Amino acid sequence: MQNRDGVTIVVFSGDMDKVIAAFNIAVGAAASGKETTMFFTFWGIKAIQKGNLTGKSFFGRMMGLLNRGGINRIGPSRFNFGGIGRWMFKQMMKAHNVTPLEELRKMAVDLGVKLVPCQMSMEVMEIRREDLIDEVAEPAGVATMLEAAGRSFATLFI
Amino acid sequence: MPQETGASVKLNLEGLLCPIPVVRVSQAMKDLPVNGVLEATATDPGVLTDIPAWVKSTGNELLSMEKKDKVITFTIRKAK
C-alpha cells in the first residue's frame, strides 16, 4: 500500500492573493511534517521567476513584457488597479504583521517544499530555466504531478 | 532563539500570524527530545484552533492552552 501522507498543490494562478494562499498551505503542510510539492503552471510560473524580461520570438517577448514575472511584481486577483492594489495589499499586510510573500516562499524552500516548474508552460511562454529562481527543481510534466498526487492525501488546484 | 530549560523550551510567538506560529512550533519541536515540553505564548486568535489541529496531525500532545486577555499560552509534549 502506497503511503499517502503528502500534499500536492498545482499553482495555476499568478495572482498575488492566490499565490499567498498556495504558499501558506504549503508552509503549513511542510511544518506539519507532510511531504509537500508545488507545481507551477501557466500564470503560476510568475511566482518562481527571477523577474527579468523573457521571451525569444516577437509574441514571446511581448508576453514577457506584458506578463512580467517575479514574486514582487504579481498583483491581487481583485482591486489591483494597475498596481495600486498590490501596493495597498502590501501595506496592509505589513501593518498586520503578515509575512511578505517572498519570505513565505523562502520559508517553504527552507522547510523542504519542492517547487516544480511545468515544462510545457515554460516552452509556450518562452521562459528558460535561467529565468527561474535557483531553488526550483527540474521542470516536469503532468506524469510527475500525478505521481506526487498519488502519494498525497490532498491535491489542490489554485 | 528558544531558550532551553532542561527538557523544555520556551517560545514567544506574540504578534505573529498564520502560518508562522505553526512553523516556529514545528521547528522548535524538532530540537526537543521525546517527552520534552514546549511552552509558547501567542496573540493570533487563530492559534486556538491551529495548534490543536497541528498537534493532531503530527501526533504530539497538547498539555494545556489558555487565553488571558490577548495572550494565549499553550504547552505541547513531544510524543515521538
Tab-separated table of C-alpha atoms in Angstrom:
chain	number	residue	atom	x	y	z
A	1	MET	CA	0.000	0.000	0.000
A	2	GLN	CA	1.379	3.346	-1.042
A	3	ASN	CA	1.917	5.903	1.663
A	4	ARG	CA	-0.474	8.804	1.080
A	5	ASP	CA	0.686	11.404	3.528
A	6	GLY	CA	1.824	14.227	1.252
A	7	VAL	CA	0.286	17.425	-0.072
A	8	THR	CA	0.376	18.431	-3.731
A	9	ILE	CA	-0.525	21.916	-4.886
A	10	VAL	CA	-0.910	22.962	-8.511
A	11	VAL	CA	-0.336	26.701	-8.735
A	12	PHE	CA	-2.070	27.774	-11.935
A	13	SER	CA	-2.834	31.334	-10.906
A	14	GLY	CA	-0.268	34.111	-10.974
A	15	ASP	CA	-2.398	36.350	-8.780
A	16	MET	CA	-0.726	37.555	-5.625
A	17	ASP	CA	-3.600	36.623	-3.304
A	18	LYS	CA	-3.895	33.100	-4.668
A	19	VAL	CA	-0.147	32.589	-4.621
A	20	ILE	CA	-0.104	33.711	-0.972
A	21	ALA	CA	-2.790	31.122	-0.188
A	22	ALA	CA	-0.821	28.426	-2.031
A	23	PHE	CA	2.450	29.150	-0.193
A	24	ASN	CA	0.613	29.486	3.098
A	25	ILE	CA	-0.852	25.990	2.728
A	26	ALA	CA	2.474	24.588	1.542
A	27	VAL	CA	4.344	26.049	4.502
A	28	GLY	CA	1.705	24.785	6.925
A	29	ALA	CA	1.792	21.312	5.393
A	30	ALA	CA	5.581	21.138	5.488
A	31	ALA	CA	5.555	22.339	9.109
A	32	SER	CA	3.131	19.503	9.879
A	33	GLY	CA	5.635	17.021	8.533
A	34	LYS	CA	3.940	16.412	5.187
A	35	GLU	CA	5.994	15.900	2.055
A	36	THR	CA	4.864	18.905	0.030
A	37	THR	CA	5.148	19.511	-3.694
A	38	MET	CA	4.084	22.609	-5.595
A	39	PHE	CA	3.680	22.525	-9.373
A	40	PHE	CA	3.793	25.879	-11.121
A	41	THR	CA	1.986	26.046	-14.416
A	42	PHE	CA	0.770	28.820	-16.741
A	43	TRP	CA	0.452	32.102	-14.836
A	44	GLY	CA	1.703	30.406	-11.697
A	45	ILE	CA	5.212	30.290	-13.200
A	46	LYS	CA	5.443	34.020	-12.425
A	47	ALA	CA	5.757	33.203	-8.734
A	48	ILE	CA	9.060	31.375	-9.301
A	49	GLN	CA	10.572	33.687	-11.914
A	50	LYS	CA	13.548	35.868	-11.104
A	51	GLY	CA	11.748	38.813	-12.689
A	52	ASN	CA	13.897	39.576	-15.698
A	53	LEU	CA	12.386	40.085	-19.164
A	54	THR	CA	11.816	36.844	-21.041
A	55	GLY	CA	10.932	35.538	-24.484
A	56	LYS	CA	12.636	34.954	-27.796
A	57	SER	CA	10.067	35.362	-30.546
A	58	PHE	CA	8.006	38.525	-31.025
A	59	PHE	CA	4.998	37.093	-29.155
A	60	GLY	CA	7.228	35.576	-26.512
A	61	ARG	CA	8.920	38.873	-25.790
A	62	MET	CA	5.605	40.710	-25.825
A	63	MET	CA	4.299	38.219	-23.281
A	64	GLY	CA	7.439	38.614	-21.198
A	65	LEU	CA	6.852	42.358	-21.145
A	66	LEU	CA	3.091	42.448	-20.538
A	67	ASN	CA	3.061	39.445	-18.233
A	68	ARG	CA	6.356	40.002	-16.478
A	69	GLY	CA	7.130	37.512	-13.723
A	70	GLY	CA	8.710	37.873	-10.292
A	71	ILE	CA	7.109	37.337	-6.939
A	72	ASN	CA	7.091	41.020	-6.039
A	73	ARG	CA	5.555	42.038	-9.337
A	74	ILE	CA	2.377	39.985	-9.219
A	75	GLY	CA	-0.842	41.725	-8.174
A	76	PRO	CA	-4.047	40.607	-6.433
A	77	SER	CA	-6.888	38.995	-8.427
A	78	ARG	CA	-9.204	41.859	-7.467
A	79	PHE	CA	-8.669	45.563	-6.864
A	80	ASN	CA	-5.253	45.702	-8.442
A	81	PHE	CA	-5.963	48.994	-10.249
A	82	GLY	CA	-2.751	48.839	-12.241
A	83	GLY	CA	-0.506	48.130	-9.277
A	84	ILE	CA	-2.072	50.406	-6.651
A	85	GLY	CA	-3.949	47.441	-5.189
A	86	ARG	CA	-0.754	45.444	-4.914
A	87	TRP	CA	0.918	48.298	-3.044
A	88	MET	CA	-2.134	48.688	-0.793
A	89	PHE	CA	-2.203	44.963	-0.024
A	90	LYS	CA	1.477	45.006	0.865
A	91	GLN	CA	0.955	47.971	3.178
A	92	MET	CA	-1.965	46.276	4.878
A	93	MET	CA	-0.082	43.006	5.247
A	94	LYS	CA	2.829	44.876	6.770
A	95	ALA	CA	0.516	46.739	9.163
A	96	HIS	CA	-0.928	43.441	10.356
A	97	ASN	CA	2.465	41.787	10.546
A	98	VAL	CA	1.685	39.171	7.896
A	99	THR	CA	4.745	37.528	6.352
A	100	PRO	CA	5.612	39.024	2.943
A	101	LEU	CA	5.215	36.641	0.010
A	102	GLU	CA	8.898	36.462	-0.828
A	103	GLU	CA	9.721	35.497	2.749
A	104	LEU	CA	6.934	32.920	2.712
A	105	ARG	CA	8.432	31.382	-0.423
A	106	LYS	CA	11.868	31.253	1.212
A	107	MET	CA	10.305	29.612	4.241
A	108	ALA	CA	8.708	26.986	2.003
A	109	VAL	CA	12.092	26.237	0.432
A	110	ASP	CA	13.771	26.023	3.846
A	111	LEU	CA	11.089	23.609	5.059
A	112	GLY	CA	11.784	21.358	2.103
A	113	VAL	CA	8.787	22.138	-0.108
A	114	LYS	CA	9.593	21.016	-3.647
A	115	LEU	CA	8.917	23.705	-6.273
A	116	VAL	CA	8.425	22.142	-9.697
A	117	PRO	CA	8.026	24.257	-12.844
A	118	CYS	CA	5.822	22.973	-15.672
A	119	GLN	CA	7.975	22.281	-18.702
A	120	MET	CA	5.183	22.846	-21.198
A	121	SER	CA	4.292	26.273	-19.804
A	122	MET	CA	7.936	27.247	-19.969
A	123	GLU	CA	8.096	26.213	-23.637
A	124	VAL	CA	4.921	28.056	-24.593
A	125	MET	CA	5.805	31.237	-22.738
A	126	GLU	CA	9.468	31.016	-23.734
A	127	ILE	CA	10.746	31.000	-20.178
A	128	ARG	CA	14.142	29.387	-19.682
A	129	ARG	CA	15.476	27.569	-16.616
A	130	GLU	CA	17.777	30.585	-16.036
A	131	ASP	CA	14.711	32.843	-15.782
A	132	LEU	CA	13.542	30.893	-12.728
A	133	ILE	CA	14.878	31.155	-9.183
A	134	ASP	CA	17.706	28.746	-8.368
A	135	GLU	CA	15.679	26.899	-5.723
A	136	VAL	CA	13.281	25.229	-8.180
A	137	ALA	CA	13.526	21.532	-9.039
A	138	GLU	CA	13.893	20.143	-12.557
A	139	PRO	CA	10.995	21.179	-14.835
A	140	ALA	CA	8.483	18.364	-15.195
A	141	GLY	CA	5.150	17.391	-16.690
A	142	VAL	CA	1.762	16.019	-15.748
A	143	ALA	CA	3.016	12.485	-15.008
A	144	THR	CA	5.327	13.847	-12.310
A	145	MET	CA	2.482	15.895	-10.857
A	146	LEU	CA	0.169	12.853	-10.830
A	147	GLU	CA	2.842	10.682	-9.255
A	148	ALA	CA	3.136	13.211	-6.410
A	149	ALA	CA	-0.666	13.394	-6.182
A	150	GLY	CA	-0.711	9.596	-5.805
A	151	ARG	CA	1.397	9.996	-2.673
A	152	SER	CA	-0.785	12.803	-1.299
A	153	PHE	CA	-3.920	12.903	0.815
A	154	ALA	CA	-4.732	16.349	-0.562
A	155	THR	CA	-4.190	17.738	-4.044
A	156	LEU	CA	-5.154	21.345	-4.634
A	157	PHE	CA	-5.501	23.363	-7.800
A	158	ILE	CA	-5.090	27.061	-7.151
B	1	MET	CA	16.072	31.626	19.571
B	2	PRO	CA	14.180	29.401	22.013
B	3	GLN	CA	15.744	29.188	25.486
B	4	GLU	CA	16.252	25.688	26.800
B	5	THR	CA	15.352	24.881	30.362
B	6	GLY	CA	16.118	21.214	30.856
B	7	ALA	CA	13.859	19.146	28.612
B	8	SER	CA	11.592	22.072	27.913
B	9	VAL	CA	11.755	25.041	25.624
B	10	LYS	CA	10.031	28.431	25.602
B	11	LEU	CA	8.848	30.216	22.524
B	12	ASN	CA	7.473	33.716	22.064
B	13	LEU	CA	5.073	33.889	19.119
B	14	GLU	CA	3.364	37.122	20.075
B	15	GLY	CA	2.430	39.361	17.153
B	16	LEU	CA	2.956	36.593	14.585
B	17	LEU	CA	0.182	35.489	12.244
B	18	CYS	CA	-0.659	32.333	10.306
B	19	PRO	CA	1.277	30.301	9.204
B	20	ILE	CA	4.292	31.453	11.234
B	21	PRO	CA	3.239	30.190	14.703
B	22	VAL	CA	2.852	26.652	13.346
B	23	VAL	CA	6.176	26.859	11.515
B	24	ARG	CA	8.047	28.088	14.601
B	25	VAL	CA	6.405	25.451	16.782
B	26	SER	CA	7.364	22.670	14.378
B	27	GLN	CA	10.954	23.920	14.211
B	28	ALA	CA	11.248	24.171	17.996
B	29	MET	CA	9.739	20.704	18.450
B	30	LYS	CA	12.394	19.229	16.162
B	31	ASP	CA	15.106	20.241	18.605
B	32	LEU	CA	13.291	18.761	21.607
B	33	PRO	CA	13.878	15.215	22.877
B	34	VAL	CA	10.900	12.843	23.153
B	35	ASN	CA	8.777	13.822	26.173
B	36	GLY	CA	10.260	17.314	26.028
B	37	VAL	CA	7.772	20.125	26.587
B	38	LEU	CA	7.346	23.274	24.578
B	39	GLU	CA	5.722	26.274	26.177
B	40	ALA	CA	4.688	29.142	23.950
B	41	THR	CA	2.836	32.428	24.074
B	42	ALA	CA	0.986	33.885	21.104
B	43	THR	CA	-1.503	36.624	20.278
B	44	ASP	CA	-3.006	35.363	16.996
B	45	PRO	CA	-6.507	34.034	17.886
B	46	GLY	CA	-6.091	31.527	15.025
B	47	VAL	CA	-3.643	29.695	17.260
B	48	LEU	CA	-6.574	28.492	19.392
B	49	THR	CA	-7.707	26.163	16.621
B	50	ASP	CA	-4.481	25.814	14.632
B	51	ILE	CA	-2.263	24.442	17.375
B	52	PRO	CA	-4.736	21.674	18.399
B	53	ALA	CA	-5.007	20.774	14.689
B	54	TRP	CA	-1.236	20.758	14.249
B	55	VAL	CA	-0.802	18.576	17.333
B	56	LYS	CA	-3.391	16.154	15.972
B	57	SER	CA	-1.809	15.850	12.538
B	58	THR	CA	1.725	15.438	13.907
B	59	GLY	CA	0.826	13.017	16.716
B	60	ASN	CA	2.019	15.185	19.590
B	61	GLU	CA	0.159	16.022	22.777
B	62	LEU	CA	-1.380	19.328	23.768
B	63	LEU	CA	-0.988	19.588	27.543
B	64	SER	CA	-2.641	22.941	28.098
B	65	MET	CA	-3.937	26.012	26.341
B	66	GLU	CA	-5.381	29.100	27.888
B	67	LYS	CA	-6.190	32.636	26.846
B	68	LYS	CA	-5.696	35.515	29.229
B	69	ASP	CA	-6.620	38.923	27.820
B	70	LYS	CA	-4.949	38.804	24.434
B	71	VAL	CA	-2.193	36.358	25.234
B	72	ILE	CA	-2.614	32.665	24.538
B	73	THR	CA	-0.304	30.297	26.413
B	74	PHE	CA	-0.007	26.661	25.432
B	75	THR	CA	2.202	23.690	26.194
B	76	ILE	CA	2.892	20.714	23.932
B	77	ARG	CA	4.618	17.456	24.800
B	78	LYS	CA	6.690	15.799	22.103
B	79	ALA	CA	5.201	12.316	21.829
B	80	LYS	CA	7.563	10.693	19.321
